[in-house]
Short mmCIF file of C-alpha atoms in Angstrom, two decimals:
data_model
loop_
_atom_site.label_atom_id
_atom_site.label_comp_id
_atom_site.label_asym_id
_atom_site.label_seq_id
_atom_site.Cartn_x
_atom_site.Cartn_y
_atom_site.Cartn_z
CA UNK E 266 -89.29 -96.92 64.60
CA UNK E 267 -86.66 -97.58 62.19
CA UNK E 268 -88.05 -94.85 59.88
CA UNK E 269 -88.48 -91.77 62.79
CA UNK E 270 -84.84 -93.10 63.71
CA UNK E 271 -83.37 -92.48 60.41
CA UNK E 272 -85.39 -89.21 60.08
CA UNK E 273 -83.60 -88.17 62.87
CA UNK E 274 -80.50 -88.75 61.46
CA UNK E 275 -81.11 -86.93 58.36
CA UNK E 276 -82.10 -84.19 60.44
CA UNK E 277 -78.99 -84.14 62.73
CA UNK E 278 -76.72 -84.63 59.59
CA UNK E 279 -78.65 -81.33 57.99
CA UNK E 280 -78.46 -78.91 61.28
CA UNK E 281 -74.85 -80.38 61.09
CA UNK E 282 -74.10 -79.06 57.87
CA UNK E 283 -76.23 -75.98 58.17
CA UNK E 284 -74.17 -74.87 61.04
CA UNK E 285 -70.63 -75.44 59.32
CA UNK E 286 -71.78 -73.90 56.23
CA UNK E 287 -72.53 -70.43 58.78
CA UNK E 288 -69.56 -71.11 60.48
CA UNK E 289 -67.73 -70.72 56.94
CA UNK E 290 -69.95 -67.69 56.45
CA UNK E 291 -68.73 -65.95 59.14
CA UNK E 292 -65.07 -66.85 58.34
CA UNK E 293 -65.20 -65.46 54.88
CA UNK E 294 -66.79 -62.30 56.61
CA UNK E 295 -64.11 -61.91 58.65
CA UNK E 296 -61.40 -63.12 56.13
CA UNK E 297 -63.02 -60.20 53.61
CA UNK E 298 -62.86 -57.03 56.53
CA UNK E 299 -60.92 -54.50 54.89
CA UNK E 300 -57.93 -52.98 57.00
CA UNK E 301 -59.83 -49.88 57.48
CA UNK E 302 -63.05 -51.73 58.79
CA UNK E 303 -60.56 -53.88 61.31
CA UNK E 304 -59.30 -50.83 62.78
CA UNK E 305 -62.65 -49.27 63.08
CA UNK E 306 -64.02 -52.72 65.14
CA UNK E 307 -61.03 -54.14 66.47
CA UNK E 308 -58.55 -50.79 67.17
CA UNK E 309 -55.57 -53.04 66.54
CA UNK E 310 -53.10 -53.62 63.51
CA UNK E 311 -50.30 -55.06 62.74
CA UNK E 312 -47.99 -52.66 61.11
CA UNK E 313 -44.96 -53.57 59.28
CA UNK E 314 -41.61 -51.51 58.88
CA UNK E 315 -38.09 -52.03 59.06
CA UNK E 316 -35.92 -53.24 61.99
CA UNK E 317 -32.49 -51.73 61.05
CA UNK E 318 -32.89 -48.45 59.61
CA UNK E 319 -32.00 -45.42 61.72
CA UNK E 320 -34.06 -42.28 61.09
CA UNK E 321 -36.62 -44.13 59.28
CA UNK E 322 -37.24 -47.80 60.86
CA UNK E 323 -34.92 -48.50 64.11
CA UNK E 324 -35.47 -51.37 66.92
CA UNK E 325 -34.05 -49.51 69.66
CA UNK E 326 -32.46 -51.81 72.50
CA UNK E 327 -35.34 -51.36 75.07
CA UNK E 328 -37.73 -52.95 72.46
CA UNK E 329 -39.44 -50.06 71.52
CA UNK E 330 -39.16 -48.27 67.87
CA UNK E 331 -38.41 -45.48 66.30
CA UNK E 332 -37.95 -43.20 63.16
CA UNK E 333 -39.82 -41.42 60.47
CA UNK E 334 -41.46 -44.02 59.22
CA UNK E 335 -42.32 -45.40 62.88
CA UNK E 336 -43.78 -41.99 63.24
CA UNK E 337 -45.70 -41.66 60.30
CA UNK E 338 -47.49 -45.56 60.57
CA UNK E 339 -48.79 -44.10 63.94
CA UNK E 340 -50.02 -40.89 62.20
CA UNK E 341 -52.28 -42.80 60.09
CA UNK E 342 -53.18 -45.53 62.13
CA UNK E 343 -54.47 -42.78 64.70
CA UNK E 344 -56.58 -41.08 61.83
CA UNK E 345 -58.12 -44.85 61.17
CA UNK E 346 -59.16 -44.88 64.58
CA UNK E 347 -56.30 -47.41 66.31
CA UNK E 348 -53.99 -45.61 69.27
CA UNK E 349 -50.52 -46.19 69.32
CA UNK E 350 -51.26 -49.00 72.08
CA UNK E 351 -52.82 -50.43 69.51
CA UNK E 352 -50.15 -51.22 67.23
CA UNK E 353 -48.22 -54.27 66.98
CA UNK E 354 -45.11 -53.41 65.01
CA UNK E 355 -43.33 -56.41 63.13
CA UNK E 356 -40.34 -56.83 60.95
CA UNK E 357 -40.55 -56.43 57.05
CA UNK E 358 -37.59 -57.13 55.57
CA UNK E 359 -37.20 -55.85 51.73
CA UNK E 360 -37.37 -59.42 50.54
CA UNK E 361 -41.01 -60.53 52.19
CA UNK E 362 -42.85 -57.37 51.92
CA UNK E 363 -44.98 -58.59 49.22
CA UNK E 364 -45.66 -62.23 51.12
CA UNK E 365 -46.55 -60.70 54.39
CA UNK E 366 -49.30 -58.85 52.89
CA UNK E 367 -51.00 -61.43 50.64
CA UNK E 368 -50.61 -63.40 53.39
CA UNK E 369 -51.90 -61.52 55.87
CA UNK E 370 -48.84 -61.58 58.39
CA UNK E 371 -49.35 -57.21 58.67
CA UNK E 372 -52.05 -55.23 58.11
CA UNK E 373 -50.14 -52.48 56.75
CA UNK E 374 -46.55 -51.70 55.69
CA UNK E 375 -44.57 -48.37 56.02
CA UNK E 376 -40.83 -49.63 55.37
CA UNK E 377 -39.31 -47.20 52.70
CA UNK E 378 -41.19 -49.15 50.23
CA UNK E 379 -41.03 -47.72 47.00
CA UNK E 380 -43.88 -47.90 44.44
CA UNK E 381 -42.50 -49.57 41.30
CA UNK E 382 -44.55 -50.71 38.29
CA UNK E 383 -43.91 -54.66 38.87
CA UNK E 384 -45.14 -53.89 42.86
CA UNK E 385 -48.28 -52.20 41.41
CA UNK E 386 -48.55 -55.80 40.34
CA UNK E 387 -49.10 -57.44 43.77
CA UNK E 388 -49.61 -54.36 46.42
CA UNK E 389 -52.22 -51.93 46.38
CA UNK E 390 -50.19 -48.34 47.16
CA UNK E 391 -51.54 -45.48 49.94
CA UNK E 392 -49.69 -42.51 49.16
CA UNK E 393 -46.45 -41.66 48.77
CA UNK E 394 -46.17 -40.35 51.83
CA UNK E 395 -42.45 -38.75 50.82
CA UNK E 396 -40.52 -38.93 48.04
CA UNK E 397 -36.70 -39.52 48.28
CA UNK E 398 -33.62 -39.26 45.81
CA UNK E 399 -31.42 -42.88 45.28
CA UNK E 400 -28.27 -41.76 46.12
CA UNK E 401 -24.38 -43.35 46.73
CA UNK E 402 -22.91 -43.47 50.17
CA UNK E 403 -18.94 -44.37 50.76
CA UNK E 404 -16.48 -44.10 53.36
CA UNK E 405 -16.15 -40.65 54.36
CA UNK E 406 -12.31 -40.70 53.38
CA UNK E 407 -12.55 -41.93 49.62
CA UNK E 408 -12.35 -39.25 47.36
CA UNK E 409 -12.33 -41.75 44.05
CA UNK E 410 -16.13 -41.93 44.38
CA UNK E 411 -17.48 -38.63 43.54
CA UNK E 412 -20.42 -38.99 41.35
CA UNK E 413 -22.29 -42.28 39.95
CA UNK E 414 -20.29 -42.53 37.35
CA UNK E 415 -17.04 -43.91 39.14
CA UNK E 416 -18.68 -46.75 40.52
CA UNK E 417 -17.61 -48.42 37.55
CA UNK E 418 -15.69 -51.48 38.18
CA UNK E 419 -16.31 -51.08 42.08
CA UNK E 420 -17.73 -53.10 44.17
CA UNK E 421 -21.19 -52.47 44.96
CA UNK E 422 -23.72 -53.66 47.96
CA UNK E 423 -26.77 -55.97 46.60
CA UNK E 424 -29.19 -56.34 49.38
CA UNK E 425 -31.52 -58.50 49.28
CA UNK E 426 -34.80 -57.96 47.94
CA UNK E 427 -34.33 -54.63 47.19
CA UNK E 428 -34.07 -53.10 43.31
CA UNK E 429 -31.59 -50.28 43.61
CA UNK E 430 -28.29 -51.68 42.72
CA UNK E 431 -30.23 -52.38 39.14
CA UNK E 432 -30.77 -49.25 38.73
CA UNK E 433 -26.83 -48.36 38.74
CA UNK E 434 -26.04 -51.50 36.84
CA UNK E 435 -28.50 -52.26 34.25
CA UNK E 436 -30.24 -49.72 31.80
CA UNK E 437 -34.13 -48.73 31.30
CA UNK E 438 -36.88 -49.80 31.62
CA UNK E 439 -35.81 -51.72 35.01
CA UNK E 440 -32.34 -49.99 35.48
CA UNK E 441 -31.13 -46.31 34.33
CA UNK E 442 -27.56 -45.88 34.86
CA UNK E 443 -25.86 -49.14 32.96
CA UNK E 444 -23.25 -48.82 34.92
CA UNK E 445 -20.76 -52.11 35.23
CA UNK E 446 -19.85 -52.36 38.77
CA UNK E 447 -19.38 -55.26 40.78
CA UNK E 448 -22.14 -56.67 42.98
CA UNK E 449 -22.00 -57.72 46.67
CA UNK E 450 -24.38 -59.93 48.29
CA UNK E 451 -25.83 -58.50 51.35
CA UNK E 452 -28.73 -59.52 53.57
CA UNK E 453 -30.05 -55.90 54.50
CA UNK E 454 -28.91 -52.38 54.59
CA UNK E 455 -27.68 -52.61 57.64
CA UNK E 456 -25.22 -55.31 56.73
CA UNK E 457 -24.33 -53.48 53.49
CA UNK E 458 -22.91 -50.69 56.16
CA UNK E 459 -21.47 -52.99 57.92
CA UNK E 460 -19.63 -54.05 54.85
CA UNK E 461 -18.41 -51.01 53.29
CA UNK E 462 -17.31 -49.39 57.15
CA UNK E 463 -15.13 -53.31 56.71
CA UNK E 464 -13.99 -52.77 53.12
CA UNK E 465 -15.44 -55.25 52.13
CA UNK E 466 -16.83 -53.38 49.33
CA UNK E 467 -16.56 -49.46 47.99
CA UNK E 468 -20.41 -48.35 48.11
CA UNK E 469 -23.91 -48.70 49.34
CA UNK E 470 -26.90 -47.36 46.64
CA UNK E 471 -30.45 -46.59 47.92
CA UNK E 472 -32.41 -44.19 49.14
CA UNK E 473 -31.22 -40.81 50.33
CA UNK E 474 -33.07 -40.79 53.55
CA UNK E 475 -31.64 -44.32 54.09
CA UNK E 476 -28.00 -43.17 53.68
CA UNK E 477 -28.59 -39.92 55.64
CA UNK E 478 -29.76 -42.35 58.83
CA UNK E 479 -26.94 -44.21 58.36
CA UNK E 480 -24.64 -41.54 58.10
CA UNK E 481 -26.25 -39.86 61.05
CA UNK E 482 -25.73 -42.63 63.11
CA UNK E 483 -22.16 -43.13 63.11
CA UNK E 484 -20.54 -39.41 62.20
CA UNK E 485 -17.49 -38.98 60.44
CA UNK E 486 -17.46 -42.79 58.85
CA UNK E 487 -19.70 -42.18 55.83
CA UNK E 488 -20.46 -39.77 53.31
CA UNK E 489 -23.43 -39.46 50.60
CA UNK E 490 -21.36 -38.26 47.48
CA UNK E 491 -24.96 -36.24 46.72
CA UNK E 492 -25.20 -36.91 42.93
CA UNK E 493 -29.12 -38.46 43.04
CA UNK E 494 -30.58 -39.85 39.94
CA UNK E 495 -34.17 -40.94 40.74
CA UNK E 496 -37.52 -40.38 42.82
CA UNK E 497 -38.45 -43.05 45.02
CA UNK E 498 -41.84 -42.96 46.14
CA UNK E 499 -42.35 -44.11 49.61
CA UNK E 500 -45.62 -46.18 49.42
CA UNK E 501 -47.85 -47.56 52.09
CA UNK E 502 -48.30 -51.32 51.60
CA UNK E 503 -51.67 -52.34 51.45
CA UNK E 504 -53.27 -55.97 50.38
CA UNK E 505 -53.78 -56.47 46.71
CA UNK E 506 -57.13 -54.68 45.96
CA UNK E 507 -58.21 -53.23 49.52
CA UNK E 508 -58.87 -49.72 47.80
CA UNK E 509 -61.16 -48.62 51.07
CA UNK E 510 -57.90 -48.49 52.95
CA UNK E 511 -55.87 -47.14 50.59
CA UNK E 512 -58.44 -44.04 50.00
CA UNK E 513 -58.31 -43.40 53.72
CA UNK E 514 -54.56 -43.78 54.66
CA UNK E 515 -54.39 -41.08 51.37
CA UNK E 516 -56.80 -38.85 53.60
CA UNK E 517 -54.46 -39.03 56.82
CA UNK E 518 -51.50 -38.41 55.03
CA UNK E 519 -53.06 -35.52 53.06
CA UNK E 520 -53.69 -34.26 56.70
CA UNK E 521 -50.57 -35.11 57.82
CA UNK E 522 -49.01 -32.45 55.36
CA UNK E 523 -51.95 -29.52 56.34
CA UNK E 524 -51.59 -29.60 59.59
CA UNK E 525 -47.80 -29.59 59.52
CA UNK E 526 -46.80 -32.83 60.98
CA UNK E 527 -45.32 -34.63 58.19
CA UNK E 528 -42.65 -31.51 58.10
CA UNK E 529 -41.93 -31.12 61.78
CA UNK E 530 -41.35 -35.32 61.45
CA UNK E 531 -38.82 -35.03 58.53
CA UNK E 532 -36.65 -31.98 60.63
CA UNK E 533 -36.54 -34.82 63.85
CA UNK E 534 -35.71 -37.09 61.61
CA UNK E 535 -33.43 -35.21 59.34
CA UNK E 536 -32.09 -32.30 60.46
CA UNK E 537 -28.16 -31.92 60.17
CA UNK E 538 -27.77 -34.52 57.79
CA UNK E 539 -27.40 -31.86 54.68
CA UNK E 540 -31.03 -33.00 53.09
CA UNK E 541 -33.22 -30.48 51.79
CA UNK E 542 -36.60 -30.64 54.09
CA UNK E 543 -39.68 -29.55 51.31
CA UNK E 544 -42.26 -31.12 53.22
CA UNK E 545 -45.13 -28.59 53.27
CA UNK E 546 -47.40 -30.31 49.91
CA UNK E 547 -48.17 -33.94 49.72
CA UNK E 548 -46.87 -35.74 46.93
CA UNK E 549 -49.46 -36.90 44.32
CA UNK E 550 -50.88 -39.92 44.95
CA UNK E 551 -50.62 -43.31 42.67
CA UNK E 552 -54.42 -44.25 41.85
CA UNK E 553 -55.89 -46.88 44.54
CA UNK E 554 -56.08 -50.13 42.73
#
């Protein structure tokens, strides 16, 4: 008796550990679905863009969202297979971009996220899906600000988690301009505007299509002095090393440019704000790695 009863022991321990060890099997199947694959079984993602961006990444009051980058997530989503129903949109701030996709908080990012050589290092890159111009905004009724140059000495918006102010202050290979101006802490874009509509500093430096959506949104406070000085490559944010995704969010947005959507999204978008609209070829890709 004493041996059948300890056989049967073994045997439960064994069917015990035989089912956790498939249970852990099935985990790491799930945990190993590329982004592509979960939108062809589950038609769902989690999408991440920006919250405070007009033109390109807006919360609007009734909850819903809107802007060029809004626009173009759904695009591709659609061509992997997920309706717009089917999204869940969630915040990406400039500063966890990188921690919400390694650890798995979105799916995908589309939050004028530009491709850099040290991102390349922790973010597999779709596209670019546009390519925009960095650019100086002020207050529409300073005149001493005409080109990059005079930002020397003047006091310059540093938002968080984002690398353009080091392109105006610091030299190659991370900056470009070298010029000396002051920094200003700022937690977003959105409070940089805030900031310089205050005077509580003399500039804002990004991204031309960020500037133009601010500008756009409050007419007659802001101007972009138009003097650019780089490409930015808008990049869709992908998990370290899920090329499968990032080969088919390349084959919506090549798409996106045939069949003429990705121009008639940049003239909603755009239009009036004095930025040249060349959207008619998509921008070469970065390789999928």
């Amino acid at each position: 008796m004493r041996v059948r009863r300890f056989g049967a022991v073994i045997g439960a321990a064994t069917a015990l550990a035989m089912g956790l060890t498939a249970c852990g099997s099935d985990s790491e199947k799930t945990e190993a679905k590329t982004v592509v694959q979960k939108a062809k079984d589950d038609k769902k993602l989690v999408i991440g863009i920006k919250y405070d961006q007009p033109a390109l990444g807006l919360k609007k009051p009734d909850g819903g969202f809107e802007g060029f980058d809004v626009d173009v997530a759904k695009y591709v989503a659609k061509e992997l297979g997920v309706p717009e129903n089917g999204i869940e949109f969630k915040e990406a701030r400039s500063e966890n971009r990188e921690s919400f996709l390694g650890g798995g908080q979105v799916d995908l990012i589309f939050a004028t996220y530009s491709i850099t050589d040290a991102r390349k290092q922790q973010v597999t890159f779709g596209g670019p899906y546009v390519v925009a111009h960095q650019d100086t905004m002020v207050r529409a009724d300073d005149n001493k600000i005409a080109k990059a140059k005079d930002l020397e000495g003047k006091r310059l918006c540093k938002a968080a988690g984002s690398n353009s102010y080091r392109r105006v202050t610091e030299g190659p290979p991370d900056g470009q301009l070298n010029i000396p101006a002051k920094t200003v802490d700022a937690s977003s874009y959105s409070e940089c505007v805030a900031k310089l509509k205050a005077g509580a500093l003399d500039a804002v430096t990004t991204d031309d299509l960020i500037l133009a959506g601010f500008a756009s949104q409050q007419k007659g406070s802001f101007k972009v002095i138009n003097d650019p000085f780089t490409d930015e490559k808008y990049g869709i944010g992908i998990k370290k090393g899920d090329t499968e995704t990032c080969e088919a969010v390349n084959k919506a947005v090549t798409k996106m440019y045939q069949d003429g959507t990705a121009k008639t999204l940049m003239e909603k978008h755009f239009s009036g704000t004095g930025l040249k609209i060349e959207a008619t070829t998509a921008p070469t890709f970065e390789p999928c790695a």
